[in-house]
Amino acid sequence: MGKSERYLARIDGRLLRALSHPLRVRILELLREDGPATASGLAKRVGESSGTTSWHLRQLAECGLIADDAERGSRRDRWWKAVHEGDQMRAADFIDDPDLAGPFNAYAHTMIERRHAAEAQFVAEVRDWADEWIDKVSFHDSPLSLTPDEAAALSDEILDVIGRYRRPEKDGDTQVRVHWAAFPRRSRPERP
């Protein structure tokens, strides 16, 4: 499996249906960010029963988003790990398919909620971070005037930059969340 294949799960209709459930998105997020886990361990973290998390883990495994962690586990404890580190989705792949409109909407809203939750948690814990991190954290929001092709090129360049920083974890590293979105907004200027 190549580097980009390891990193990105290209979201198709089958994966979109699987990820249209918010709990599956949360479970996958935990496996990607915190590493392998069991159904019972995940259940405690998400406030569900281990039976519920087991069922959702099997759904994610059927789609190839997670797999058994052969390095861990036993007959008694089944450990799961994420197969990919992230997702890549193009709205154009789903916009004209009425059967995928609902799953697309559910997944997109869940992702926005997860991003908000991650940033809100950081803000709530900001005093807990060491001084060396406080002046390195960045929240950036810039309206730009771009053509659709320029917006796509900007996104490609940002993803290339992120890719240059991707490497195996080393001692002393701290996990950093990077969110990126580029989307159009209708201008609604005030009229006299």
Short mmCIF file of C-alpha atoms in Angstrom, two decimals:
data_model
loop_
_atom_site.label_atom_id
_atom_site.label_comp_id
_atom_site.label_asym_id
_atom_site.label_seq_id
_atom_site.Cartn_x
_atom_site.Cartn_y
_atom_site.Cartn_z
CA MET A 1 0.00 0.00 0.00
CA GLY A 2 1.48 3.35 -1.07
CA LYS A 3 1.82 6.39 1.15
CA SER A 4 -1.26 8.18 -0.25
CA GLU A 5 -3.31 4.95 -0.16
CA ARG A 6 -2.43 4.54 3.52
CA TYR A 7 -3.36 8.11 4.25
CA LEU A 8 -6.63 8.63 2.39
CA ALA A 9 -9.79 6.62 2.14
CA ARG A 10 -11.49 7.83 -1.03
CA ILE A 11 -15.14 8.14 -0.03
CA ASP A 12 -17.47 6.43 -2.47
CA GLY A 13 -21.19 5.68 -2.10
CA ARG A 14 -20.62 2.57 0.00
CA LEU A 15 -18.28 4.34 2.43
CA LEU A 16 -20.55 7.37 2.52
CA ARG A 17 -23.46 5.20 3.65
CA ALA A 18 -21.29 3.65 6.36
CA LEU A 19 -20.09 7.05 7.55
CA SER A 20 -23.54 8.62 7.56
CA HIS A 21 -23.95 7.44 11.18
CA PRO A 22 -22.38 9.90 13.67
CA LEU A 23 -21.28 7.17 16.08
CA ARG A 24 -19.31 5.41 13.34
CA VAL A 25 -17.59 8.68 12.49
CA ARG A 26 -16.72 9.17 16.17
CA ILE A 27 -15.41 5.61 16.54
CA LEU A 28 -13.29 5.94 13.39
CA GLU A 29 -11.99 9.30 14.62
CA LEU A 30 -10.93 7.75 17.94
CA LEU A 31 -9.16 4.87 16.19
CA ARG A 32 -7.35 7.26 13.88
CA GLU A 33 -6.33 9.72 16.57
CA ASP A 34 -5.70 7.52 19.61
CA GLY A 35 -4.78 4.22 17.98
CA PRO A 36 -6.12 0.68 18.27
CA ALA A 37 -8.89 -0.09 20.75
CA THR A 38 -11.42 -2.73 21.77
CA ALA A 39 -15.19 -2.45 21.51
CA SER A 40 -15.49 -2.23 25.29
CA GLY A 41 -12.82 0.48 25.53
CA LEU A 42 -14.50 2.49 22.80
CA ALA A 43 -17.90 1.98 24.44
CA LYS A 44 -16.67 3.67 27.61
CA ARG A 45 -15.28 6.60 25.65
CA VAL A 46 -18.41 7.21 23.57
CA GLY A 47 -20.97 6.40 26.26
CA GLU A 48 -22.52 3.39 24.52
CA SER A 49 -22.73 -0.33 25.21
CA SER A 50 -19.98 -2.62 23.95
CA GLY A 51 -22.63 -4.42 21.87
CA THR A 52 -23.46 -1.18 20.07
CA THR A 53 -19.84 -0.31 19.44
CA SER A 54 -19.14 -3.89 18.29
CA TRP A 55 -21.91 -3.66 15.72
CA HIS A 56 -20.63 -0.32 14.40
CA LEU A 57 -17.05 -1.64 14.33
CA ARG A 58 -18.19 -4.56 12.16
CA GLN A 59 -19.91 -2.11 9.78
CA LEU A 60 -16.71 -0.09 9.48
CA ALA A 61 -14.68 -3.28 8.94
CA GLU A 62 -17.01 -4.48 6.16
CA CYS A 63 -16.22 -1.28 4.28
CA GLY A 64 -12.48 -1.63 4.78
CA LEU A 65 -12.12 1.45 6.98
CA ILE A 66 -10.87 -0.54 9.98
CA ALA A 67 -9.28 -3.96 10.48
CA ASP A 68 -8.28 -6.37 13.22
CA ASP A 69 -5.03 -5.36 14.87
CA ALA A 70 -3.04 -8.58 14.60
CA GLU A 71 -0.33 -7.24 16.96
CA ARG A 72 -2.83 -6.95 19.80
CA GLY A 73 -5.74 -8.94 20.98
CA SER A 74 -6.47 -12.44 22.04
CA ARG A 75 -9.35 -14.86 21.92
CA ARG A 76 -11.04 -12.72 24.54
CA ASP A 77 -10.24 -9.18 23.37
CA ARG A 78 -10.55 -8.14 19.74
CA TRP A 79 -8.58 -5.01 18.94
CA TRP A 80 -9.40 -2.78 15.98
CA LYS A 81 -7.27 -0.25 14.11
CA ALA A 82 -7.95 2.32 11.42
CA VAL A 83 -6.74 1.40 7.95
CA HIS A 84 -6.43 5.00 6.71
CA GLU A 85 -5.39 8.18 8.48
CA GLY A 86 -7.96 10.40 6.76
CA ASP A 87 -10.67 10.73 4.15
CA GLN A 88 -11.00 12.42 0.82
CA MET A 89 -14.41 13.26 -0.55
CA ARG A 90 -15.66 15.21 -3.52
CA ALA A 91 -19.21 16.54 -3.26
CA ALA A 92 -19.49 16.25 -7.04
CA ASP A 93 -19.39 12.46 -6.68
CA PHE A 94 -22.72 12.50 -4.80
CA ILE A 95 -24.64 15.65 -5.67
CA ASP A 96 -26.60 14.14 -8.57
CA ASP A 97 -27.49 10.86 -6.85
CA PRO A 98 -30.79 11.20 -4.95
CA ASP A 99 -30.07 7.96 -3.05
CA LEU A 100 -26.91 9.50 -1.58
CA ALA A 101 -28.29 12.96 -0.75
CA GLY A 102 -29.31 11.91 2.77
CA PRO A 103 -26.06 10.08 3.62
CA PHE A 104 -24.01 12.94 2.16
CA ASN A 105 -25.89 15.51 4.23
CA ALA A 106 -25.59 13.42 7.42
CA TYR A 107 -21.85 12.80 6.92
CA ALA A 108 -21.07 16.43 6.05
CA HIS A 109 -22.94 17.73 9.10
CA THR A 110 -21.26 15.18 11.36
CA MET A 111 -17.83 16.22 10.10
CA ILE A 112 -18.60 19.90 10.72
CA GLU A 113 -19.82 19.06 14.23
CA ARG A 114 -16.68 16.97 14.93
CA ARG A 115 -14.44 19.83 13.77
CA HIS A 116 -16.30 22.28 15.98
CA ALA A 117 -16.09 19.90 18.95
CA ALA A 118 -12.32 19.47 18.52
CA GLU A 119 -11.69 23.21 18.37
CA ALA A 120 -14.07 23.91 21.27
CA GLN A 121 -12.30 21.29 23.39
CA PHE A 122 -8.94 22.89 22.68
CA VAL A 123 -10.26 26.31 23.68
CA ALA A 124 -11.70 24.82 26.90
CA GLU A 125 -8.31 23.23 27.71
CA VAL A 126 -6.09 26.05 26.44
CA ARG A 127 -4.61 26.78 29.89
CA ASP A 128 -3.54 23.13 30.18
CA TRP A 129 -1.15 23.37 27.24
CA ALA A 130 2.52 24.13 27.74
CA ASP A 131 3.76 27.60 26.95
CA GLU A 132 5.65 26.28 23.92
CA TRP A 133 2.32 25.49 22.21
CA ILE A 134 0.28 28.58 23.05
CA ASP A 135 1.98 30.91 20.58
CA LYS A 136 2.07 28.20 17.87
CA VAL A 137 -1.68 27.52 17.68
CA SER A 138 -3.47 29.11 14.76
CA PHE A 139 -7.11 29.59 13.87
CA HIS A 140 -7.42 31.15 10.46
CA ASP A 141 -10.48 32.30 8.54
CA SER A 142 -9.99 34.30 5.36
CA PRO A 143 -12.57 35.21 2.78
CA LEU A 144 -10.94 35.20 -0.65
CA SER A 145 -12.24 36.07 -4.10
CA LEU A 146 -11.43 33.06 -6.27
CA THR A 147 -12.63 31.21 -9.32
CA PRO A 148 -13.63 27.55 -8.86
CA ASP A 149 -10.33 26.49 -10.49
CA GLU A 150 -8.34 28.74 -8.16
CA ALA A 151 -10.17 27.32 -5.11
CA ALA A 152 -9.35 23.79 -6.27
CA ALA A 153 -5.69 24.73 -6.85
CA LEU A 154 -5.51 26.33 -3.40
CA SER A 155 -6.90 23.17 -1.79
CA ASP A 156 -4.44 21.00 -3.72
CA GLU A 157 -1.53 23.17 -2.58
CA ILE A 158 -2.67 23.08 1.06
CA LEU A 159 -2.97 19.28 0.91
CA ASP A 160 0.52 19.08 -0.61
CA VAL A 161 1.91 21.16 2.26
CA ILE A 162 0.13 18.94 4.81
CA GLY A 163 1.58 15.89 3.04
CA ARG A 164 5.12 17.27 3.43
CA TYR A 165 4.65 17.29 7.21
CA ARG A 166 3.26 13.75 7.40
CA ARG A 167 5.78 11.34 8.90
CA PRO A 168 5.92 8.54 11.46
CA GLU A 169 5.40 9.67 15.04
CA LYS A 170 8.57 10.42 17.03
CA ASP A 171 9.21 10.81 20.76
CA GLY A 172 8.21 14.30 21.85
CA ASP A 173 5.54 14.71 19.19
CA THR A 174 2.10 16.03 20.02
CA GLN A 175 -0.83 15.17 17.79
CA VAL A 176 -2.04 18.26 15.90
CA ARG A 177 -5.45 18.56 14.23
CA VAL A 178 -5.43 20.29 10.86
CA HIS A 179 -8.77 21.26 9.34
CA TRP A 180 -9.04 22.56 5.85
CA ALA A 181 -12.08 23.61 3.88
CA ALA A 182 -12.59 25.84 0.88
CA PHE A 183 -16.17 26.47 -0.18
CA PRO A 184 -18.12 29.28 -1.85
CA ARG A 185 -20.27 31.74 0.04
CA ARG A 186 -22.94 33.91 -1.50
CA SER A 187 -22.26 37.58 -0.90
CA ARG A 188 -25.16 39.36 0.80
CA PRO A 189 -24.12 43.00 1.07
CA GLU A 190 -26.36 45.44 2.84
CA ARG A 191 -28.35 47.53 0.38
CA PRO A 192 -29.32 51.16 1.01
#
